[in-house]
mmCIF file of C-alpha atoms in Angstrom:
data_model
loop_
_atom_site.group_PDB
_atom_site.id
_atom_site.type_symbol
_atom_site.label_atom_id
_atom_site.label_comp_id
_atom_site.label_asym_id
_atom_site.label_seq_id
_atom_site.Cartn_x
_atom_site.Cartn_y
_atom_site.Cartn_z
ATOM 1 C CA MET A 1 -2.442 2.963 11.262
ATOM 2 C CA ASN A 2 -0.896 -0.495 12.210
ATOM 3 C CA LEU A 3 0.941 -1.216 15.883
ATOM 4 C CA SER A 4 4.456 -1.261 14.593
ATOM 5 C CA GLU A 5 3.524 2.654 13.221
ATOM 6 C CA ALA A 6 1.848 3.534 16.640
ATOM 7 C CA LEU A 7 4.872 2.193 18.505
ATOM 8 C CA GLY A 8 7.319 4.391 16.237
ATOM 9 C CA ARG A 9 5.866 7.561 17.570
ATOM 10 C CA TYR A 10 7.342 6.801 21.166
ATOM 11 C CA ILE A 11 10.831 6.247 19.946
ATOM 12 C CA GLY A 12 13.330 7.505 22.823
ATOM 13 C CA ARG A 13 10.573 7.047 25.713
ATOM 14 C CA SER A 14 10.588 4.423 28.434
ATOM 15 C CA ILE A 15 8.429 1.254 27.921
ATOM 16 C CA GLU A 16 7.550 -1.954 29.301
ATOM 17 C CA ALA A 17 7.236 -4.802 26.978
ATOM 18 C CA PHE A 18 5.162 -7.527 28.359
ATOM 19 C CA LEU A 19 5.454 -10.812 26.485
ATOM 20 C CA THR A 20 3.831 -13.942 27.397
ATOM 21 C CA ASN A 21 6.268 -15.269 29.807
ATOM 22 C CA GLN A 22 8.722 -12.360 29.829
ATOM 23 C CA PHE A 23 9.234 -8.605 30.629
ATOM 24 C CA VAL A 24 11.611 -6.423 29.218
ATOM 25 C CA GLN A 25 12.146 -2.526 29.929
ATOM 26 C CA GLY A 26 14.048 -0.171 28.586
ATOM 27 C CA ARG A 27 13.901 2.901 26.176
ATOM 28 C CA LEU A 28 12.556 2.369 22.758
ATOM 29 C CA LEU A 29 15.464 2.732 20.150
ATOM 30 C CA SER A 30 13.952 1.827 16.874
ATOM 31 C CA VAL A 31 10.838 0.113 15.345
ATOM 32 C CA GLY A 32 10.620 -2.088 12.148
ATOM 33 C CA ASP A 33 8.346 -4.031 10.543
ATOM 34 C CA GLY A 34 7.326 -6.575 13.122
ATOM 35 C CA PHE A 35 9.783 -5.814 15.400
ATOM 36 C CA PHE A 36 11.374 -3.088 18.226
ATOM 37 C CA THR A 37 14.482 -2.686 19.569
ATOM 38 C CA ILE A 38 14.919 -1.553 23.761
ATOM 39 C CA GLN A 39 18.143 -0.753 25.182
ATOM 40 C CA VAL A 40 17.380 -2.333 28.148
ATOM 41 C CA THR A 41 17.804 -0.449 31.460
ATOM 42 C CA ASN A 42 18.308 -3.453 34.279
ATOM 43 C CA PRO A 43 20.032 -6.048 32.430
ATOM 44 C CA THR A 44 20.609 -9.325 34.879
ATOM 45 C CA TYR A 45 23.830 -11.118 35.522
ATOM 46 C CA ASN A 46 22.501 -13.906 33.660
ATOM 47 C CA ASN A 47 21.483 -11.703 30.705
ATOM 48 C CA PRO A 48 23.808 -9.117 30.493
ATOM 49 C CA ILE A 49 22.396 -7.865 27.385
ATOM 50 C CA ALA A 50 22.379 -4.233 26.459
ATOM 51 C CA GLN A 51 19.750 -3.961 23.799
ATOM 52 C CA SER A 52 16.904 -6.354 22.863
ATOM 53 C CA THR A 53 14.854 -6.880 19.665
ATOM 54 C CA VAL A 54 11.485 -8.414 20.333
ATOM 55 C CA LEU A 55 9.005 -9.392 17.476
ATOM 56 C CA ILE A 56 5.870 -7.710 17.893
ATOM 57 C CA GLN A 57 3.723 -11.038 16.935
ATOM 58 C CA ASN A 58 5.130 -12.475 20.984
ATOM 59 C CA VAL A 59 4.015 -9.101 22.485
ATOM 60 C CA GLU A 60 0.914 -9.099 24.873
ATOM 61 C CA PHE A 61 1.054 -5.343 25.476
ATOM 62 C CA ILE A 62 3.503 -2.530 25.549
ATOM 63 C CA ARG A 63 3.056 0.249 28.283
ATOM 64 C CA ILE A 64 4.937 3.837 27.656
ATOM 65 C CA LEU A 65 5.707 5.254 30.744
ATOM 66 C CA ALA A 66 4.285 8.855 31.313
ATOM 67 C CA ALA A 67 7.455 11.422 30.781
ATOM 68 C CA MET B 1 4.382 30.275 -81.951
ATOM 69 C CA LEU B 2 6.012 27.017 -81.940
ATOM 70 C CA ILE B 3 7.129 27.158 -78.478
ATOM 71 C CA VAL B 4 3.704 27.734 -77.409
ATOM 72 C CA LYS B 5 2.377 24.895 -79.152
ATOM 73 C CA LYS B 6 4.917 22.793 -77.545
ATOM 74 C CA ARG B 7 4.195 24.142 -74.398
ATOM 75 C CA LEU B 8 0.515 23.403 -74.877
ATOM 76 C CA ARG B 9 1.268 19.929 -75.701
ATOM 77 C CA THR B 10 3.386 19.156 -72.839
ATOM 78 C CA ALA B 11 1.138 20.707 -70.376
ATOM 79 C CA PRO B 12 -1.634 17.544 -70.136
ATOM 80 C CA CYS B 13 0.711 15.097 -70.041
ATOM 81 C CA TYR B 14 2.171 16.776 -66.890
ATOM 82 C CA ALA B 15 -1.146 17.451 -65.517
ATOM 83 C CA GLY B 16 -2.060 13.559 -66.025
ATOM 84 C CA ARG B 17 0.907 12.545 -64.417
ATOM 85 C CA ARG B 18 0.000 14.757 -61.340
ATOM 86 C CA ARG B 19 -3.565 13.254 -61.174
ATOM 87 C CA ILE B 20 -1.820 9.648 -61.275
ATOM 88 C CA LYS B 21 0.065 10.657 -58.142
ATOM 89 C CA ARG B 22 -2.515 11.857 -56.175
ATOM 90 C CA LYS B 23 -4.546 8.612 -56.539
ATOM 91 C CA LYS B 24 -1.488 6.749 -55.490
ATOM 92 C CA LYS B 25 -1.257 8.866 -52.421
ATOM 93 C CA ARG B 26 -4.956 8.454 -51.744
ATOM 94 C CA SER B 27 -4.896 4.857 -51.330
ATOM 95 C CA SER B 28 -1.520 4.753 -49.628
ATOM 96 C CA LEU B 29 -3.020 6.992 -46.992
ATOM 97 C CA LEU B 30 -6.263 5.207 -46.744
ATOM 98 C CA LYS B 31 -4.270 1.953 -46.302
ATOM 99 C CA LYS B 32 -2.232 3.551 -43.358
ATOM 100 C CA LEU B 33 -5.480 4.392 -41.630
ATOM 101 C CA LEU B 34 -7.171 1.437 -41.721
ATOM 102 C CA SER B 35 -3.787 -0.724 -40.671
ATOM 103 C CA PHE B 36 -3.371 1.981 -37.720
ATOM 104 C CA ARG B 37 -6.847 1.478 -36.953
ATOM 105 C CA SER B 38 -6.268 -2.273 -36.668
ATOM 106 C CA ARG B 39 -3.409 -1.927 -34.348
ATOM 107 C CA VAL B 40 -5.283 0.516 -32.189
ATOM 108 C CA LEU B 41 -7.992 -1.924 -31.632
ATOM 109 C CA ARG B 42 -5.581 -4.991 -31.213
ATOM 110 C CA TYR B 43 -3.817 -2.902 -28.236
ATOM 111 C CA SER B 44 -7.175 -2.126 -26.762
ATOM 112 C CA ARG B 45 -7.848 -5.683 -26.935
ATOM 113 C CA LEU B 46 -4.852 -6.634 -25.107
ATOM 114 C CA ILE B 47 -4.991 -3.975 -22.548
ATOM 115 C CA ASN B 48 -8.586 -4.902 -21.432
ATOM 116 C CA ARG B 49 -7.518 -8.430 -21.061
ATOM 117 C CA ARG B 50 -4.683 -7.539 -19.003
ATOM 118 C CA ILE B 51 -6.980 -5.187 -16.900
ATOM 119 C CA GLU B 52 -9.500 -8.015 -16.238
ATOM 120 C CA SER B 53 -6.570 -10.207 -15.264
ATOM 121 C CA LEU B 54 -5.569 -7.301 -13.032
ATOM 122 C CA VAL B 55 -8.792 -6.883 -11.463
ATOM 123 C CA ASN B 56 -8.953 -10.803 -10.323
ATOM 124 C CA THR B 57 -5.643 -10.746 -8.709
ATOM 125 C CA VAL B 58 -6.987 -7.369 -6.951
ATOM 126 C CA ASN B 59 -9.991 -9.264 -5.754
ATOM 127 C CA LEU B 60 -8.530 -12.607 -4.383
ATOM 128 C CA LEU B 61 -5.585 -10.510 -2.675
ATOM 129 C CA ALA B 62 -8.778 -8.283 -1.001
ATOM 130 C CA ALA B 63 -10.246 -11.624 -0.102
ATOM 131 C CA GLN B 64 -7.084 -12.910 1.526
ATOM 132 C CA VAL B 65 -6.558 -9.437 3.541
ATOM 133 C CA ASN B 66 -10.487 -10.277 4.992
ATOM 134 C CA THR B 67 -9.812 -13.601 5.675
ATOM 135 C CA ILE B 68 -6.651 -12.330 7.649
ATOM 136 C CA THR B 69 -8.104 -9.520 9.790
ATOM 137 C CA ALA B 70 -11.838 -10.799 10.195
ATOM 138 C CA PRO B 71 -11.018 -11.976 13.485
ATOM 139 C CA THR B 72 -10.326 -8.720 14.702
ATOM 140 C CA GLN B 73 -12.837 -6.556 12.662
ATOM 141 C CA GLY B 74 -15.697 -7.256 15.658
ATOM 142 C CA ALA B 75 -13.040 -6.693 18.397
ATOM 143 C CA ARG B 76 -12.233 -3.264 16.497
ATOM 144 C CA ALA B 77 -16.067 -2.374 15.942
ATOM 145 C CA LEU B 78 -16.480 -2.945 19.389
ATOM 146 C CA LEU B 79 -13.648 -0.812 20.875
ATOM 147 C CA GLN B 80 -14.481 2.035 18.488
ATOM 148 C CA GLY B 81 -17.864 2.033 19.703
ATOM 149 C CA ARG B 82 -16.518 2.612 23.299
ATOM 150 C CA MET B 83 -14.097 5.400 22.292
ATOM 151 C CA GLY B 84 -13.321 7.360 25.221
ATOM 152 C CA SER B 85 -14.869 5.639 27.615
ATOM 153 C CA VAL B 86 -13.296 4.053 30.649
ATOM 154 C CA VAL B 87 -12.715 0.036 30.003
ATOM 155 C CA SER B 88 -10.545 -2.813 31.574
ATOM 156 C CA ILE B 89 -8.865 -5.171 29.192
ATOM 157 C CA GLU B 90 -7.983 -8.678 29.993
ATOM 158 C CA THR B 91 -4.684 -10.385 28.377
ATOM 159 C CA ASN B 92 -2.554 -13.446 29.002
ATOM 160 C CA ALA B 93 -0.184 -11.154 30.653
ATOM 161 C CA GLY B 94 -2.227 -9.189 32.923
ATOM 162 C CA SER B 95 -5.194 -6.825 33.282
ATOM 163 C CA ILE B 96 -4.991 -2.985 32.035
ATOM 164 C CA SER B 97 -7.555 -0.321 32.844
ATOM 165 C CA GLY B 98 -8.060 3.176 31.136
ATOM 166 C CA THR B 99 -9.285 5.288 28.684
ATOM 167 C CA ILE B 100 -9.573 4.213 25.026
ATOM 168 C CA VAL B 101 -7.965 6.871 23.314
ATOM 169 C CA GLU B 102 -7.230 5.319 19.672
ATOM 170 C CA VAL B 103 -8.171 2.365 17.917
ATOM 171 C CA GLY B 104 -5.758 1.321 14.976
ATOM 172 C CA VAL B 105 -5.788 -1.525 12.512
ATOM 173 C CA ASP B 106 -4.902 -4.060 14.686
ATOM 174 C CA TYR B 107 -4.181 -2.788 18.175
ATOM 175 C CA VAL B 108 -5.943 -0.262 20.533
ATOM 176 C CA GLN B 109 -4.217 2.560 22.516
ATOM 177 C CA ILE B 110 -5.612 3.112 26.406
ATOM 178 C CA LEU B 111 -4.617 6.068 28.535
ATOM 179 C CA GLU B 112 -4.317 4.955 32.259
ATOM 180 C CA PRO B 113 -5.093 7.075 35.490
ATOM 181 C CA THR B 114 -1.311 7.079 36.160
ATOM 182 C CA GLY B 115 -0.723 8.888 32.185
ATOM 183 C CA ASP B 116 0.822 5.704 30.901
ATOM 184 C CA ILE B 117 -0.033 4.742 27.466
ATOM 185 C CA VAL B 118 -0.601 1.260 26.688
ATOM 186 C CA LEU B 119 -0.535 -0.461 22.989
ATOM 187 C CA ILE B 120 -2.315 -3.675 23.312
ATOM 188 C CA PRO B 121 -2.554 -5.707 19.757
ATOM 189 C CA LEU B 122 -6.255 -6.792 19.234
ATOM 190 C CA ARG B 123 -5.371 -10.445 19.212
ATOM 191 C CA SER B 124 -3.736 -10.463 22.805
ATOM 192 C CA ILE B 125 -7.321 -9.401 24.012
ATOM 193 C CA THR B 126 -9.343 -11.899 25.885
ATOM 194 C CA THR B 127 -12.094 -9.914 27.838
ATOM 195 C CA VAL B 128 -13.203 -6.253 27.768
ATOM 196 C CA GLU B 129 -15.097 -4.952 30.529
#
């Protein structure tokens, strides 16, 4: 099983994705081949983006918050 | 009596014609068998050549996959040996401490004391304590 398949088990859960110089938090919406999409929970004024697609190759690690 | 004689005369000729026909059937059947056999041999040679080329392609692909996965295979073996134990894994984005729950092809799954699950790509790991 690879990382995409393992992450697919947690669709709908709240996750934190740590990139090299960035942090994205939200609800996992979908997982594709090499990327996943998050419903961002705390969009900022500068980045009022509701959904963010993150490339797995840029991810340092992903934390799935306990329900 | 005349009629009987006439029948006797015609009988051998008719039998002779039958024999000729049987000879023709045997030779044509043998030819067909031989041509079928040669076709089967030709197709089997073609199939064998195709199989050889496919085997070579598969070996090349396997070698390419090994070169791609080789850097993480050592880390994977190391983490699999520590399955169930508490480790501290360093990455460029921070440190994660917890119990190794699962080791996949290119990731490791850690259960933190808080109950959170962390998925770490093997390429992101810098140190394991």
